[in-house]
mmCIF file of C-alpha atoms in Angstrom:
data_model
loop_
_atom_site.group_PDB
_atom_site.id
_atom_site.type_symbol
_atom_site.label_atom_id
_atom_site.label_comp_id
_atom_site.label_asym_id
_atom_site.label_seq_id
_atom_site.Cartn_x
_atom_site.Cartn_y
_atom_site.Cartn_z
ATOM 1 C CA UNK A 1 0.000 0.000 0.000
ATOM 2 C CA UNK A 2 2.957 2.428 0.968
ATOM 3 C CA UNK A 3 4.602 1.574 -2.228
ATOM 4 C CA UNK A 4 1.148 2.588 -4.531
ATOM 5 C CA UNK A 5 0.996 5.887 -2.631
ATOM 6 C CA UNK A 6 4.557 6.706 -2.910
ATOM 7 C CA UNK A 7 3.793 5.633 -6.772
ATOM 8 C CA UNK A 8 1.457 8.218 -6.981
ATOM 9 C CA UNK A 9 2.794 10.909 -5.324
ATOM 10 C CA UNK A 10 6.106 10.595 -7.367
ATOM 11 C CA UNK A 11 3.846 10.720 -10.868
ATOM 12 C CA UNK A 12 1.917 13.753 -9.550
ATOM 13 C CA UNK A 13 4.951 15.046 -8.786
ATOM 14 C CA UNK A 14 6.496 14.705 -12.286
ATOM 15 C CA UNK A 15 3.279 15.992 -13.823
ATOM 16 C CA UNK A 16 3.547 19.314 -11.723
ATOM 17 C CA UNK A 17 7.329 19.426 -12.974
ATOM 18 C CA UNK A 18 6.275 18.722 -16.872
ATOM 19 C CA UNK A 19 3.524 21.460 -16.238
ATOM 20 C CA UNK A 20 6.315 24.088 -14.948
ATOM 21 C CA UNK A 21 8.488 23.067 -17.315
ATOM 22 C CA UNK A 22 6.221 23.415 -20.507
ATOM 23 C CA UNK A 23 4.749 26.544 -19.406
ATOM 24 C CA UNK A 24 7.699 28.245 -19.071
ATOM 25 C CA UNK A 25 9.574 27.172 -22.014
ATOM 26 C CA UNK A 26 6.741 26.862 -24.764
ATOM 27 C CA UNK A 27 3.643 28.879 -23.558
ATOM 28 C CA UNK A 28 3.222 32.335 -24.674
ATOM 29 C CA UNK A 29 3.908 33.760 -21.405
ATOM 30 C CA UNK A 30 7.311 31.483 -20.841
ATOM 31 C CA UNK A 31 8.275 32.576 -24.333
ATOM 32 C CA UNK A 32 7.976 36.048 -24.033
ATOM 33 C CA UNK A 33 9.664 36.261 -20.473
ATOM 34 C CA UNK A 34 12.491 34.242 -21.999
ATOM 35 C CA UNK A 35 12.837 37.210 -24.423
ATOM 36 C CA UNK A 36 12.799 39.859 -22.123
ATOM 37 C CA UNK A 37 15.397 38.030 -20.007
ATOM 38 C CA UNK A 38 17.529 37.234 -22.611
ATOM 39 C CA UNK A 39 16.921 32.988 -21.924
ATOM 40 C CA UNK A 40 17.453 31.197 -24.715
ATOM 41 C CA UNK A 41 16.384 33.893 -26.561
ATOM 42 C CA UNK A 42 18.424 36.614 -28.598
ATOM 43 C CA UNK A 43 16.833 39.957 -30.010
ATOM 44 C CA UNK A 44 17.965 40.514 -33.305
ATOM 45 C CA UNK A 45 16.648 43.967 -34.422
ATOM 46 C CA UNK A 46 14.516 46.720 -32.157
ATOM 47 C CA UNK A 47 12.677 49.214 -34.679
ATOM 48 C CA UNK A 48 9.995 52.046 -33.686
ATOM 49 C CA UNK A 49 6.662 51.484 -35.314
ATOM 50 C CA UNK A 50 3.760 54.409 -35.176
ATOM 51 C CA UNK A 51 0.368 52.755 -34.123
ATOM 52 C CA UNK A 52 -2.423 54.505 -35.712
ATOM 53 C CA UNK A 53 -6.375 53.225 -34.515
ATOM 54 C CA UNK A 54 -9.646 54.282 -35.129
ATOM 55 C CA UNK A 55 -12.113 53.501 -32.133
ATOM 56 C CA UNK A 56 -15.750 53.237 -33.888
ATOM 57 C CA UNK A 57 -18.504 55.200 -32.541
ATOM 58 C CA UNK A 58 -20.074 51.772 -31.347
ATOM 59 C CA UNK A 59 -17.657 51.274 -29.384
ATOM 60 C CA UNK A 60 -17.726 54.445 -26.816
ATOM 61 C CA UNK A 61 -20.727 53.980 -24.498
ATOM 62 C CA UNK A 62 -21.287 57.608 -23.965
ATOM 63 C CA UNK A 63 -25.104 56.629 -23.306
ATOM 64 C CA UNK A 64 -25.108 53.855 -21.139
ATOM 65 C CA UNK A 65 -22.902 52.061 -18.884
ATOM 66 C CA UNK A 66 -22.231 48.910 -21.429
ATOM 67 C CA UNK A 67 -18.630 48.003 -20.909
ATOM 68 C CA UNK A 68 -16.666 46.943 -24.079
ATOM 69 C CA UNK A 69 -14.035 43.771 -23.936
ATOM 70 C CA UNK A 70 -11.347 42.063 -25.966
ATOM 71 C CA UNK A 71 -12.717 44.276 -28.770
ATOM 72 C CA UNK A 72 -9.880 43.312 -31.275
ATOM 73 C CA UNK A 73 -8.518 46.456 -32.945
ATOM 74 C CA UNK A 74 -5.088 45.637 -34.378
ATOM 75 C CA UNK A 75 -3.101 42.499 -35.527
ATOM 76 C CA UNK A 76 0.514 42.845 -36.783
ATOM 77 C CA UNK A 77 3.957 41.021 -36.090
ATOM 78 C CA UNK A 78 2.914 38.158 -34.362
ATOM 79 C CA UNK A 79 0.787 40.301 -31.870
ATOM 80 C CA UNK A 80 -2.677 41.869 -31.176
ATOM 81 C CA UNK A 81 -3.701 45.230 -29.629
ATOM 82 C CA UNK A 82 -7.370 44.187 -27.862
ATOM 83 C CA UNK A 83 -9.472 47.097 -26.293
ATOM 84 C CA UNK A 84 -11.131 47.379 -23.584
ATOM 85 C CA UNK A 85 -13.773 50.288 -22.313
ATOM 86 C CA UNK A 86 -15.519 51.155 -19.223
ATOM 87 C CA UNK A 87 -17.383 53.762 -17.655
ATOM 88 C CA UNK A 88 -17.378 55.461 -14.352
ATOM 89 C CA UNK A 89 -17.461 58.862 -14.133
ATOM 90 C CA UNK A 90 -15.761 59.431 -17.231
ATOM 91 C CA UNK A 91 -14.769 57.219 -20.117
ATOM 92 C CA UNK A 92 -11.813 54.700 -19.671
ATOM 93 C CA UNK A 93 -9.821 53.097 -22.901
ATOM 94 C CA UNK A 94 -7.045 50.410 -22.206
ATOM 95 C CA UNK A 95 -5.592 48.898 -25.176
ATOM 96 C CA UNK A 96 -3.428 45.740 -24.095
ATOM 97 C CA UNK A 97 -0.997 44.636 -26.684
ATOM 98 C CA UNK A 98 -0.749 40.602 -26.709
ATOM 99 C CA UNK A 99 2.012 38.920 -27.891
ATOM 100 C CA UNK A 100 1.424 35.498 -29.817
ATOM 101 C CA UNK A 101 4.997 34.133 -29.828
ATOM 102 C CA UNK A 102 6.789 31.503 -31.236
ATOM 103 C CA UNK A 103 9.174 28.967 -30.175
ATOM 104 C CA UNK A 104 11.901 29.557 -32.611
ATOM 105 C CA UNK A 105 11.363 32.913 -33.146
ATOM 106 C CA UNK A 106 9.452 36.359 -34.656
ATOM 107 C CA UNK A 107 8.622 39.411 -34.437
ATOM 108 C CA UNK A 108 6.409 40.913 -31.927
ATOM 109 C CA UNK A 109 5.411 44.468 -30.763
ATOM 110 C CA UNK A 110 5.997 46.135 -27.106
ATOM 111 C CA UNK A 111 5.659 49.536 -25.595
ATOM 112 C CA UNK A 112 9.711 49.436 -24.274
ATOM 113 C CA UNK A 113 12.986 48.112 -26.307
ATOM 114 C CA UNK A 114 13.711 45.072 -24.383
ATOM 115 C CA UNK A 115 18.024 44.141 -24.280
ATOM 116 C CA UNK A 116 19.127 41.116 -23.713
ATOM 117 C CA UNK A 117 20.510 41.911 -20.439
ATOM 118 C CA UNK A 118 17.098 41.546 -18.969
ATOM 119 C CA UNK A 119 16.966 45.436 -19.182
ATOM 120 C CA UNK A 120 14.127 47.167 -20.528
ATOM 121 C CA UNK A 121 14.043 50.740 -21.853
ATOM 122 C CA UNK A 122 10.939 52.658 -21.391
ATOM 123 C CA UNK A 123 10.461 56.458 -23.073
ATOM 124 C CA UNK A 124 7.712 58.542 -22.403
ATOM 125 C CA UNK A 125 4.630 57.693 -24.757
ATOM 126 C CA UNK A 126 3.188 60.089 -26.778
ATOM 127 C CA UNK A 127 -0.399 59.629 -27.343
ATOM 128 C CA UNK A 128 -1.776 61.964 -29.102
ATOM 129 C CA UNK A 129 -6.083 61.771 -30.096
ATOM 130 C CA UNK A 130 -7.698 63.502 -32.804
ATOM 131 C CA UNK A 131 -11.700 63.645 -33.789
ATOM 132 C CA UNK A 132 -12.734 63.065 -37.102
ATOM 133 C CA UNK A 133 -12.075 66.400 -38.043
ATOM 134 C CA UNK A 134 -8.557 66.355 -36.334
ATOM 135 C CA UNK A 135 -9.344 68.257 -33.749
ATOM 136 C CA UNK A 136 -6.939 67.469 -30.775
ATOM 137 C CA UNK A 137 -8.674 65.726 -27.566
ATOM 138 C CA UNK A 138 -6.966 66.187 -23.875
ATOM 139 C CA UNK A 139 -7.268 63.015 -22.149
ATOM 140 C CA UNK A 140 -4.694 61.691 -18.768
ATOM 141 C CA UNK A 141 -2.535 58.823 -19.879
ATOM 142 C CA UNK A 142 -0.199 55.710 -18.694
ATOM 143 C CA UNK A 143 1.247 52.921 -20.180
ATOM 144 C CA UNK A 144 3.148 49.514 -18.206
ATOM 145 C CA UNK A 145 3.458 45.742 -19.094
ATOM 146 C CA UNK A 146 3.028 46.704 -22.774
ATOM 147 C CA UNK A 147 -0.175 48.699 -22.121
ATOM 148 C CA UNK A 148 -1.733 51.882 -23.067
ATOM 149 C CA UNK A 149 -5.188 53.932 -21.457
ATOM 150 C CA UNK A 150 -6.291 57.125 -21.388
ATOM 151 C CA UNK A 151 -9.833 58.373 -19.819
ATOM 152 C CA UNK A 152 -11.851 61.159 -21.261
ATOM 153 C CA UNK A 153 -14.159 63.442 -19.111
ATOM 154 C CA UNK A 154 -17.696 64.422 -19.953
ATOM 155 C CA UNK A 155 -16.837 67.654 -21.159
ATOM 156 C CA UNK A 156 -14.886 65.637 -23.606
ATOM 157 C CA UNK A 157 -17.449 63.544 -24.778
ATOM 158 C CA UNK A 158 -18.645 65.358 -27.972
ATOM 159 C CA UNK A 159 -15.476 65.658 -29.352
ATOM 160 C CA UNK A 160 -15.777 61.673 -29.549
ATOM 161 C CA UNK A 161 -19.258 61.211 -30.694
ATOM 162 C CA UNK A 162 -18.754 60.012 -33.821
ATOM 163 C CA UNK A 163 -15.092 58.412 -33.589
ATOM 164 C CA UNK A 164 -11.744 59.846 -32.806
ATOM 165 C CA UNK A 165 -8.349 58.343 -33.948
ATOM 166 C CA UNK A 166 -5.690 57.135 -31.390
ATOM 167 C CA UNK A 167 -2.110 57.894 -32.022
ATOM 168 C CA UNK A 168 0.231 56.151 -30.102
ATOM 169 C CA UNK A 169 4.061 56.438 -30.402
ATOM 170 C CA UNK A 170 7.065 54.675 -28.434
ATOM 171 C CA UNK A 171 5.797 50.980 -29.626
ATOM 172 C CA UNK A 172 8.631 48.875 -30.764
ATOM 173 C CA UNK A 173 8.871 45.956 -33.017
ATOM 174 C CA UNK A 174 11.073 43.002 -32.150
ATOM 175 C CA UNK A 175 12.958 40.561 -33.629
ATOM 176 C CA UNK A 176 13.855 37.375 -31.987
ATOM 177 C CA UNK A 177 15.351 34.070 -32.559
ATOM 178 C CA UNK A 178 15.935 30.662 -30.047
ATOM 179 C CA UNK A 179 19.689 30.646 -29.448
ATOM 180 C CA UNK A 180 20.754 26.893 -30.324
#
């Protein structure tokens, strides 16, 4: 009996290591911190790209408190900019930039050139929105863990009504390849 239990406990144990080990060597998560650490991973290239959106006037609840999710706005390099909006007392717009990576290698966007050295270097974003008729909109911003949001206030709101354009600079394409 002590030999079945020890049986199992030594297979769950292996299961919980294959787990660990899978997740952080071929999931999209274990990929991308390989990257940024420099694991087993080497960037080849670091280039600035301009992000240019549109956010649809179906998408800004300025009626009602409907909150938007994973509205996909974006897909380029291996990577996918998803929005997200919600409403308090004024409007909030987070754009989260996923990475869909590969185990050998690709290209895939980020808000900070990542080094090797398990460094990161952040600049200041500049986020600029315009209305359909390119008038400028002031909106508070922040960015982290390859994220972007901004909120607009009320007073805002009918500079938005029927769409405004979101442009975001500071993202950075990357190139990487599995070191062999």
């Amino acid at each position: 009996m002590k030999k079945k239990i020890l049986l199992v406990v030594l297979f769950l144990l292996f299961i919980i290591i294959l787990y660990g080990y899978i997740c952080n060597n071929y999931s999209n998560d274990g990929i991308l911190n390989n990257v940024k650490k420099g694991k087993r991973y080497k960037i080849t290239q670091v280039q600035e790209i301009p992000i240019e959106l549109f956010i649809k006037p179906e998408w800004i609840p300025l009626n009602s408190d409907e909150e938007i999710k994973g509205k996909v706005l974006l897909e380029l390099y291996e990577s996918t900019i998803v929005l997200n909006v919600t409403k308090s007392n004024k409007l909030f717009f987070e754009f989260k930039i996923k990475q869909n990576m590969n185990y050998n290698g690709g290209q895939f966007i980020y808000s900070a050139i990542l080094h090797e050295d398990n460094n990161a270097t952040v600049t200041s974003p500049m986020l600029i929105l315009t209305n359909k008729n390119k008038k400028k909109i002031d909106v508070s911003y922040g960015i982290g863990n390859s994220n972007f949001a901004f909120d607009i206030k009320p007073e805002n709101y009918k500079d938005i009504e029927e769409g405004f354009y979101v442009d975001y600079k500071y993202v950075y394409l990357h190139n990487y390849v599995k070191k062999f």
